[in-house]
Coordinates of N, CA and C in Angstrom, one line a residue:
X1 N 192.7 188.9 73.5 CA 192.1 189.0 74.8 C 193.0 188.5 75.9
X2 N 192.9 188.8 77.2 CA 193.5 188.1 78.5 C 192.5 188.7 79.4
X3 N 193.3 188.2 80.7 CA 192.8 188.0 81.9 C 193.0 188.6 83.2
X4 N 193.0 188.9 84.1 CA 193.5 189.2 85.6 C 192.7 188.8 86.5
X5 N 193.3 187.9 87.1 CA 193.1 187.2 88.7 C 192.9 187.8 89.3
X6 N 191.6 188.1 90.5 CA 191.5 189.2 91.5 C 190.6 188.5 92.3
X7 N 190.8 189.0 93.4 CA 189.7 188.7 94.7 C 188.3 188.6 94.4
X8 N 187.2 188.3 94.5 CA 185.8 187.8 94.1 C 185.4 189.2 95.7
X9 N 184.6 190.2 94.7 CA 184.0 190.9 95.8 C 185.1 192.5 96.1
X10 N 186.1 192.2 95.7 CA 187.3 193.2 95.9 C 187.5 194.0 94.9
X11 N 186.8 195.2 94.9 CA 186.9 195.9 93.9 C 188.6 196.9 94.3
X12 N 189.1 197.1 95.4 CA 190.6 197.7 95.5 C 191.3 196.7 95.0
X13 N 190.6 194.8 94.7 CA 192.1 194.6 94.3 C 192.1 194.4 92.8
X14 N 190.6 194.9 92.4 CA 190.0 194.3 91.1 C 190.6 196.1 89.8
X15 N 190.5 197.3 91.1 CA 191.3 198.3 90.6 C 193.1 198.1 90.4
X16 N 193.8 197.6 91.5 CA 194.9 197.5 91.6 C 195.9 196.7 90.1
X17 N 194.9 195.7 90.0 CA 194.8 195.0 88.2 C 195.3 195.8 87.6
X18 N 194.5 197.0 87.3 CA 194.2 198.2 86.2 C 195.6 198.9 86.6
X19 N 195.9 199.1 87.8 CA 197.3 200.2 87.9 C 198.2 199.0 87.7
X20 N 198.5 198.1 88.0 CA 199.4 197.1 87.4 C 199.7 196.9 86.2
X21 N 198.3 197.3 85.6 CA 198.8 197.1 84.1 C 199.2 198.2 83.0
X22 N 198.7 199.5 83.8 CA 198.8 201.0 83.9 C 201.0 200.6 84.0
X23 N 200.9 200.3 85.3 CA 202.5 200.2 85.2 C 203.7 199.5 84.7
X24 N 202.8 198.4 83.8 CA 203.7 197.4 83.7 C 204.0 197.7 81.8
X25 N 203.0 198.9 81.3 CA 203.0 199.2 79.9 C 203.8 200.7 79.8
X26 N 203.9 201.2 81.6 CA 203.8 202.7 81.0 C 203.6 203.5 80.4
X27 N 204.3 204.6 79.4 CA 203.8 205.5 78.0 C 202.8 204.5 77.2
X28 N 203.6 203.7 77.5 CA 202.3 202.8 76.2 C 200.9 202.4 76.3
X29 N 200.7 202.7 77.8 CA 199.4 202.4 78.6 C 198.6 203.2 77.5
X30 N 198.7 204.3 77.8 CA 198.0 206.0 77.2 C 198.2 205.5 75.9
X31 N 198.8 204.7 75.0 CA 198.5 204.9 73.4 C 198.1 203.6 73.1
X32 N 197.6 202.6 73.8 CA 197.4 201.7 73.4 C 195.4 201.3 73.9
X33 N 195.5 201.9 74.4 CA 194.4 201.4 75.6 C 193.7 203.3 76.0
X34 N 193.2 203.9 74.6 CA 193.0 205.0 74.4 C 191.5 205.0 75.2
X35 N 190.5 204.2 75.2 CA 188.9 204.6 75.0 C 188.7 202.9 75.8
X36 N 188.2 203.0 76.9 CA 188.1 201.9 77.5 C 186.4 201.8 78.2
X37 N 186.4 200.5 77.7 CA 184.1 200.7 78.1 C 184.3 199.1 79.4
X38 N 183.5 199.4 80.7 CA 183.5 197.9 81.4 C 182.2 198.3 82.0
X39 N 181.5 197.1 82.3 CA 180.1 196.5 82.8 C 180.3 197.2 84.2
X40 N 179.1 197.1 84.5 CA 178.4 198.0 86.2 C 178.6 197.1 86.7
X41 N 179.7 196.0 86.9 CA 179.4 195.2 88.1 C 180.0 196.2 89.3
X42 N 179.8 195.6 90.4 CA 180.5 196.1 91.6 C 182.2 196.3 91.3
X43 N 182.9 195.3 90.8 CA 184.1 196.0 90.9 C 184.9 196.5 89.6
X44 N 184.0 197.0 89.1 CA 184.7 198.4 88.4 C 183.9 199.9 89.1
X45 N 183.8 199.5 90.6 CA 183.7 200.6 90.8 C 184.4 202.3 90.8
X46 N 186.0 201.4 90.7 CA 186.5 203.1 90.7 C 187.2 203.4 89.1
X47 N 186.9 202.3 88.3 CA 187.2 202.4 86.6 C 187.9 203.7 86.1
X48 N 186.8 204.3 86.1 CA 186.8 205.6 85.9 C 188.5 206.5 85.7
X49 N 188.7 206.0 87.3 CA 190.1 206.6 88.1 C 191.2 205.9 86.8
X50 N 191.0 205.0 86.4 CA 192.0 204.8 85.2 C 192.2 206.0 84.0
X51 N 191.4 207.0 84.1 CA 191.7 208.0 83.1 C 192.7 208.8 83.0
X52 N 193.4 208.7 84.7 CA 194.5 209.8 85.0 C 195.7 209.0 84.9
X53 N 196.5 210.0 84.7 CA 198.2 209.0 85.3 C 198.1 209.3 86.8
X54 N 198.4 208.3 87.6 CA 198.1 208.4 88.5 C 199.4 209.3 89.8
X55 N 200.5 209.5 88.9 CA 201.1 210.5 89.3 C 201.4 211.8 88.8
X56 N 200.5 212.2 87.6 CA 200.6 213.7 87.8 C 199.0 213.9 87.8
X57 N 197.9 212.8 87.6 CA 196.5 213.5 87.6 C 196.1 213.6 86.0
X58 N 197.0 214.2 85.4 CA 196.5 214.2 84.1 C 195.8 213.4 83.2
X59 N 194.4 213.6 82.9 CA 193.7 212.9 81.8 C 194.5 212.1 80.7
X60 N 194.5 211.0 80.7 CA 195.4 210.5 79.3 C 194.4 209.6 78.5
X61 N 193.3 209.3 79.0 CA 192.3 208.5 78.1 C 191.2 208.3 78.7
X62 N 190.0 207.8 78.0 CA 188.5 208.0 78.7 C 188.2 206.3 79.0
X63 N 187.1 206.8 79.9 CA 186.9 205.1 80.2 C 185.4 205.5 80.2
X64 N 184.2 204.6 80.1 CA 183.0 204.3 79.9 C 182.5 203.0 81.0
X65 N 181.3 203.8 81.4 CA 180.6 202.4 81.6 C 179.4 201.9 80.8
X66 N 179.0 200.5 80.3 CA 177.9 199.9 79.8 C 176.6 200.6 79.7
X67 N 175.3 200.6 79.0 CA 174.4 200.7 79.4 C 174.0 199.6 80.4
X68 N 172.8 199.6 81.7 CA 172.5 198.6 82.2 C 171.6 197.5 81.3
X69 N 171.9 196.8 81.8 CA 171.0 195.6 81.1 C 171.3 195.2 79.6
X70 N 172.5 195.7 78.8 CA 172.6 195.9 77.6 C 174.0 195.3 77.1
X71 N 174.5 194.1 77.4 CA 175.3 193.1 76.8 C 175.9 193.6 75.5
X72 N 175.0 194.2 74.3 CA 175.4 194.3 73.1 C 176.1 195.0 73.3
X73 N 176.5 196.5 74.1 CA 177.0 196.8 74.3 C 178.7 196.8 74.6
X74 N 179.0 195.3 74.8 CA 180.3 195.1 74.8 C 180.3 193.5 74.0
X75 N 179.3 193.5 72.7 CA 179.3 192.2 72.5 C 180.2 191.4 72.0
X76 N 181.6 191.6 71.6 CA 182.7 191.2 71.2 C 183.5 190.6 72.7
X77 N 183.4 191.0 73.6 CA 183.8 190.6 74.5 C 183.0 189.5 75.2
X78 N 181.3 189.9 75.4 CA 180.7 188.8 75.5 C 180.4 187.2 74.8
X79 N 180.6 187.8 73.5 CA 181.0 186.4 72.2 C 182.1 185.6 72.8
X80 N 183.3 185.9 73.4 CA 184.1 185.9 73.6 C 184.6 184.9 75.1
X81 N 183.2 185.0 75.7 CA 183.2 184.5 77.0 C 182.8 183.0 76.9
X82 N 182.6 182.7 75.4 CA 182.5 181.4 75.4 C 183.5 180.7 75.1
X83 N 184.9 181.1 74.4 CA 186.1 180.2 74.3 C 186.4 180.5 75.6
X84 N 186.5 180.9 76.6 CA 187.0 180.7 78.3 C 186.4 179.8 79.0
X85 N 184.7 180.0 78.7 CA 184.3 178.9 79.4 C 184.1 177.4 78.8
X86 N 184.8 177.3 77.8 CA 185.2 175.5 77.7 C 186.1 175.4 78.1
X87 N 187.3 176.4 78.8 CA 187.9 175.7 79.8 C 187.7 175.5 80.7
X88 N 187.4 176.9 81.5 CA 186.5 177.4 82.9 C 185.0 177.3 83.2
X89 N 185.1 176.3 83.8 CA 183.4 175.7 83.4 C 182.5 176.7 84.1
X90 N 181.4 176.5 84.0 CA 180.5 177.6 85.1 C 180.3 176.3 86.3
X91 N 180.1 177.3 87.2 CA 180.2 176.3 88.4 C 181.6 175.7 89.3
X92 N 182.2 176.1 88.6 CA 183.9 175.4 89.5 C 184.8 176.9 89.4
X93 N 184.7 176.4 90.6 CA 185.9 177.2 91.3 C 186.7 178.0 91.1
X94 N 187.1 179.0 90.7 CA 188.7 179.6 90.6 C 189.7 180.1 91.1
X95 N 189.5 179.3 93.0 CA 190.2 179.5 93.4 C 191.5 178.7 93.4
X96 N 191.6 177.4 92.5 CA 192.8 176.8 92.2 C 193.8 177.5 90.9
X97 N 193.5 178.7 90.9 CA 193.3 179.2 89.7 C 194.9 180.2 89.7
X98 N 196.1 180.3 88.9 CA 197.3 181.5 89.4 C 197.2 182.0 88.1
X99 N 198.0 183.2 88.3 CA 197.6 184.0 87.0 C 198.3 183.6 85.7
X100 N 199.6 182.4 86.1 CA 200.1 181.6 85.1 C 199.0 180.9 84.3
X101 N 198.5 180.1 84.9 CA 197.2 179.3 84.8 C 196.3 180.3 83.6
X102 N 195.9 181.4 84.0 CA 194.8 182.4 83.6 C 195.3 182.6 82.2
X103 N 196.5 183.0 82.0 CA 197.5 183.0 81.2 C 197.6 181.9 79.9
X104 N 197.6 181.1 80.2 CA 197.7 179.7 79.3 C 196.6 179.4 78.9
X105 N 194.9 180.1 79.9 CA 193.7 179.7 79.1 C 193.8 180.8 78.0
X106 N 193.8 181.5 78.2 CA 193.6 183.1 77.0 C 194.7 182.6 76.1
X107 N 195.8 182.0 76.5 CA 197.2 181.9 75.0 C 196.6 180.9 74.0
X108 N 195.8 179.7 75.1 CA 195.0 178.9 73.7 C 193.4 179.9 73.1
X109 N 192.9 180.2 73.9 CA 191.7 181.1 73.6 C 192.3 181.8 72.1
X110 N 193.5 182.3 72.8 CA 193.9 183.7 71.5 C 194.6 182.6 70.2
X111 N 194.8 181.4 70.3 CA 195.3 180.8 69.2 C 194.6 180.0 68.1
X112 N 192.9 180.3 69.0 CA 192.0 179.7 67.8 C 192.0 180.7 66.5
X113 N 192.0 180.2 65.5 CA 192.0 180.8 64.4 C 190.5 181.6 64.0
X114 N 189.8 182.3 63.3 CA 188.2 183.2 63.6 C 188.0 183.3 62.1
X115 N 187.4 182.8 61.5 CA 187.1 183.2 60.2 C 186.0 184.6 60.6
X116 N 185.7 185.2 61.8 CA 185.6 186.7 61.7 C 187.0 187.7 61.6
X117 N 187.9 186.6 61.7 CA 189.4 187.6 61.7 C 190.1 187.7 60.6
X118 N 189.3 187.1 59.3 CA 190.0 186.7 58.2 C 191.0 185.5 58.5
X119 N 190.5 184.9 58.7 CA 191.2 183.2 59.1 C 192.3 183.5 59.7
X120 N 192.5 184.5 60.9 CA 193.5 184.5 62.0 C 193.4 184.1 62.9
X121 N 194.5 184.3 63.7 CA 194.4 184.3 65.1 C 194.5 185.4 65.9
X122 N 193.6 185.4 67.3 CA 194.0 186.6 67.6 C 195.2 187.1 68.1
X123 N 196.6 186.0 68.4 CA 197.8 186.2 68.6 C 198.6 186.6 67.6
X124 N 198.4 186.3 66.4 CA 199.0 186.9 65.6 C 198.5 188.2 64.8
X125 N 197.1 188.6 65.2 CA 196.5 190.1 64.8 C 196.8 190.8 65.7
X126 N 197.1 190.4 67.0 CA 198.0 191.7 68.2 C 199.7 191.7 68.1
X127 N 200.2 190.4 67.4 CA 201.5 190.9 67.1 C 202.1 191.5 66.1
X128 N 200.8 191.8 65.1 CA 200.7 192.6 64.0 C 200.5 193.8 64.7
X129 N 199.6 193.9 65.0 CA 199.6 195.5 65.5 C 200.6 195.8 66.3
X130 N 201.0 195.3 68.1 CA 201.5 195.9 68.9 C 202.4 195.3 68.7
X131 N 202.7 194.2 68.5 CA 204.2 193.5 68.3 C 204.6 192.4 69.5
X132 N 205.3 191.6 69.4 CA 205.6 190.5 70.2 C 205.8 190.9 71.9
X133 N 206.0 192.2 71.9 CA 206.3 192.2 73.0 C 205.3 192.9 73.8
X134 N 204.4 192.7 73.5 CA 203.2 193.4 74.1 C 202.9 192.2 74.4
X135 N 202.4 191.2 73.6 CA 201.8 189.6 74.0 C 202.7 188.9 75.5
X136 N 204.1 189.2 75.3 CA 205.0 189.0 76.2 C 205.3 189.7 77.9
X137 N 204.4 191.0 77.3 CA 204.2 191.6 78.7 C 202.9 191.1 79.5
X138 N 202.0 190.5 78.3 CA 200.5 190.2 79.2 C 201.1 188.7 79.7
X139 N 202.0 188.1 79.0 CA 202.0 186.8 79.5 C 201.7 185.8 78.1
X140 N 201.1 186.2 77.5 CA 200.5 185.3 76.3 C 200.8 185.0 75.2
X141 N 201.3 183.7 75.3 CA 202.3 183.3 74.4 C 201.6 182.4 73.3
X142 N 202.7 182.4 72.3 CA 201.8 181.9 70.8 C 201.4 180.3 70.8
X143 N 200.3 179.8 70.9 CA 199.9 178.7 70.5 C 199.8 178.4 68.7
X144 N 200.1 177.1 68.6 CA 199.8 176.9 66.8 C 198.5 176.3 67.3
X145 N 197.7 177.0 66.2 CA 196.0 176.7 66.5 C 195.7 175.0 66.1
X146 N 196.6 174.0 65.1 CA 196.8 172.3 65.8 C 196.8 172.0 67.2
X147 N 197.7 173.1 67.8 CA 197.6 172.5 69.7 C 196.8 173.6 70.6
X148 N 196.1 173.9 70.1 CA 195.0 175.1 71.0 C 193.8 173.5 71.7
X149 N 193.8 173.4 72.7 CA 192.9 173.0 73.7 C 191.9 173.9 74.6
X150 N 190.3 173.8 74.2 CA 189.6 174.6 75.0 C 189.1 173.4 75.8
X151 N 189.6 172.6 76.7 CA 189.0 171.8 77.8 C 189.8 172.3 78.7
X152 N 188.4 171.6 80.2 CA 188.9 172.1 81.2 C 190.5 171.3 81.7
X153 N 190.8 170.3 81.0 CA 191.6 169.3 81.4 C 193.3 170.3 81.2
X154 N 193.4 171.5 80.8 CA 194.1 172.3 80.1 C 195.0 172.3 81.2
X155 N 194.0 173.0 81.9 CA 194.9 173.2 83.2 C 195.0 172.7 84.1
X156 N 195.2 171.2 84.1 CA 195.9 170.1 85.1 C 197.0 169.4 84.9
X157 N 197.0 169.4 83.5 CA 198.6 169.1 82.3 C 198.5 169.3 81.5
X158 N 199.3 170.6 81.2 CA 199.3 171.0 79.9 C 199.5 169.6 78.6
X159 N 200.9 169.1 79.3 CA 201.5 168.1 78.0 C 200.7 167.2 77.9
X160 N 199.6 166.7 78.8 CA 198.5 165.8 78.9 C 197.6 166.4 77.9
X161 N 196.9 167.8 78.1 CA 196.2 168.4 77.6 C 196.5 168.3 75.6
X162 N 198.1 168.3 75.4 CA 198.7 168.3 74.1 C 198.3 166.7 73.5
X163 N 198.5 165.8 74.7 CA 198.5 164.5 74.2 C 196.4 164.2 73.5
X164 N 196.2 165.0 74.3 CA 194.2 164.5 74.3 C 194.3 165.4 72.8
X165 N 194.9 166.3 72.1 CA 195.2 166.7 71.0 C 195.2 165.6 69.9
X166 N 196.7 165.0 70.6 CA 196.9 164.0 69.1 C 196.9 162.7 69.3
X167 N 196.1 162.8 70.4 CA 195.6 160.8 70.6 C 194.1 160.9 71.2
X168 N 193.7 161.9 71.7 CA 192.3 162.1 71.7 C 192.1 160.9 72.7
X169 N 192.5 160.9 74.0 CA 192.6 160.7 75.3 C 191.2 161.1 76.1
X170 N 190.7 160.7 77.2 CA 189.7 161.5 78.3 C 190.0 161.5 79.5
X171 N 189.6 162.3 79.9 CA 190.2 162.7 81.3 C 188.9 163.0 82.2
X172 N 188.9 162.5 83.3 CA 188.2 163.2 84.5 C 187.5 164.3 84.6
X173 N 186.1 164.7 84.8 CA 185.8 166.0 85.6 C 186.5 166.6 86.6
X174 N 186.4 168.2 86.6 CA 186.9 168.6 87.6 C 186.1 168.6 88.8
X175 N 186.6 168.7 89.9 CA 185.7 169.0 91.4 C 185.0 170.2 91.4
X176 N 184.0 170.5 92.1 CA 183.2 171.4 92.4 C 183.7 172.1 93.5
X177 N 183.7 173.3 93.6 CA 184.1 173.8 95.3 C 183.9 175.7 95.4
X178 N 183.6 176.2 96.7 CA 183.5 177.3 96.7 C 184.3 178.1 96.6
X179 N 184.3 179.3 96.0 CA 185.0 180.3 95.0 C 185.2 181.6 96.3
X180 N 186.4 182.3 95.6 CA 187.2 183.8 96.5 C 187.6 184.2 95.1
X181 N 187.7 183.4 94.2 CA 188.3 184.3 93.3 C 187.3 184.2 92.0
X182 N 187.9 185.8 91.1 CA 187.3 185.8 89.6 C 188.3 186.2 88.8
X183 N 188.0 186.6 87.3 CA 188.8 187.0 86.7 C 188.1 188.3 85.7
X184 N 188.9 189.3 85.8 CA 188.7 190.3 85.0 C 189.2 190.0 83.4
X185 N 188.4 190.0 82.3 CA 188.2 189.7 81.1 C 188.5 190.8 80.2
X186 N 189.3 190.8 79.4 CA 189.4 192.0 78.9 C 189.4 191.9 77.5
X187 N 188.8 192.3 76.5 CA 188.7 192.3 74.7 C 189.7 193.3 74.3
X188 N 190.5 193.3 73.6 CA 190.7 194.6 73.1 C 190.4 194.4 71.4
X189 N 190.1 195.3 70.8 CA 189.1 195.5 69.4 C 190.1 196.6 68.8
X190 N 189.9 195.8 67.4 CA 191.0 196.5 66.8 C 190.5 197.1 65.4
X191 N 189.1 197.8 65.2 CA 188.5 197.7 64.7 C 187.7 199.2 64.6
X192 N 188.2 199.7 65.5 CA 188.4 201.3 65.3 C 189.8 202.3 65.8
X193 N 189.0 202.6 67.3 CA 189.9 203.0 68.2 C 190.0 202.0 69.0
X194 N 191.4 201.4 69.5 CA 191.7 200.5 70.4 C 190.8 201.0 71.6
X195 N 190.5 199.4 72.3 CA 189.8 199.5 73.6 C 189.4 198.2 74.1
X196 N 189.4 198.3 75.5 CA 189.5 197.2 76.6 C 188.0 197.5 76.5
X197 N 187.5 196.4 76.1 CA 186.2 195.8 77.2 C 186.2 194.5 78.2
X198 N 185.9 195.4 79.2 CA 186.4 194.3 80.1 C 185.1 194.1 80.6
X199 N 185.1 192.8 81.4 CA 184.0 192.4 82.1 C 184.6 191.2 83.1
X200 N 183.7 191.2 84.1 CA 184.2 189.6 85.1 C 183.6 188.5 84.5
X201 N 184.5 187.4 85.1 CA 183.9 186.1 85.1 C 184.4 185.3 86.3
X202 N 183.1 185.0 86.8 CA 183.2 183.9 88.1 C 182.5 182.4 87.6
X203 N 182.3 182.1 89.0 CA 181.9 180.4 88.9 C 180.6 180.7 88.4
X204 N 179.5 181.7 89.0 CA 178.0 181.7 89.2 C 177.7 181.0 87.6
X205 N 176.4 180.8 87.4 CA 175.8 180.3 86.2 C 175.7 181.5 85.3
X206 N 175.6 182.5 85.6 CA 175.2 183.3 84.8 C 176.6 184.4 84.2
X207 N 177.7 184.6 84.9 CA 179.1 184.9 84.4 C 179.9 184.3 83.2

């Protein structure tokens, strides 16, 4: 799984994501990211528009929206929203937040090991499939699941965050403060046909 940083409320910049990542995969966008399902929030409102290449028009894959009211519907991704928020608490902010940052929560997220994965990780079940350099285009790099940290302290020092590992240190709460930004969440499932379930997560209690 990863992440993308986007304006809270901005669904042109919450699309712009999508073409960024449309451009930053190219050909491989269309074979990788075949059948794509995201929640009704407001900013997947132009989702959809991800079906075409956006410069010849042509259909290259389908995208889906959720039923309303129906979680199960993407529940691998929702399951999922719980290794993010023991870093990213509910209620705080993400506007101190860079996509580096976003980046380093999902690399430890992805380096917990899942006895649903057959005692993997998910970093090393996407470098099995897509290969190292797909991980390297999202940003997300290999943690050894000894140094995977799901506290919020992750992201105020990393090497601090290493030390609360192997000396089991405490650190501070973070501050409370009002939010401009969220993050676009994305699962990919490997478990039929590849696919992004994506969904947001903000400060609110219920994200």
């Amino acid at each position: 799984q990863f992440g993308l940083l986007y304006r809270h409320y901005d669904y042109e910049d919450a699309f712009s994501k999508l073409r960024e990542l449309q451009t930053k995969f190219e050909e491989d966008f269309w074979k990788i990211f075949k059948v794509n399902l995201s929640d009704n929030g407001d900013e997947f409102r132009k989702f959809k528009e991800i079906q075409a290449d956006p410069k010849t028009g042509e259909v290259k894959c389908k995208a889906f929206f959720t039923r309303p009211h129906m979680p199960s519907d993407k529940g691998d991704c929702e399951n999922n929203h719980k290794y993010v928020r023991y870093i990213l608490l509910k209620g705080h902010t993400f506007d101190n937040l860079t996509q580096e940052k976003v980046n380093l929560v999902f690399s430890h997220v992805n380096g917990l090991i899942r006895d649903s994965k057959n005692k993997k990780a998910p970093y090393q079940l996407m470098v099995e499939r897509f290969g190292k350099d797909f991980c390297d285009k999202l940003g997300i790099q290999a943690i050894k699941p000894n140094d995977v940290v799901l506290k919020p302290f992750l992201l105020k020092n990393p090497a601090a965050a290493l030390d609360f590992v192997k000396h089991r240190v405490s650190f501070p709460p973070l501050r409370k403060r009002n939010d401009l930004s969220k993050i676009l969440h994305f699962e990919i499932v490997l478990k039929r046909s590849v696919c992004i379930f994506a969904a947001s997560i903000g400060r609110n209690k219920y994200g």
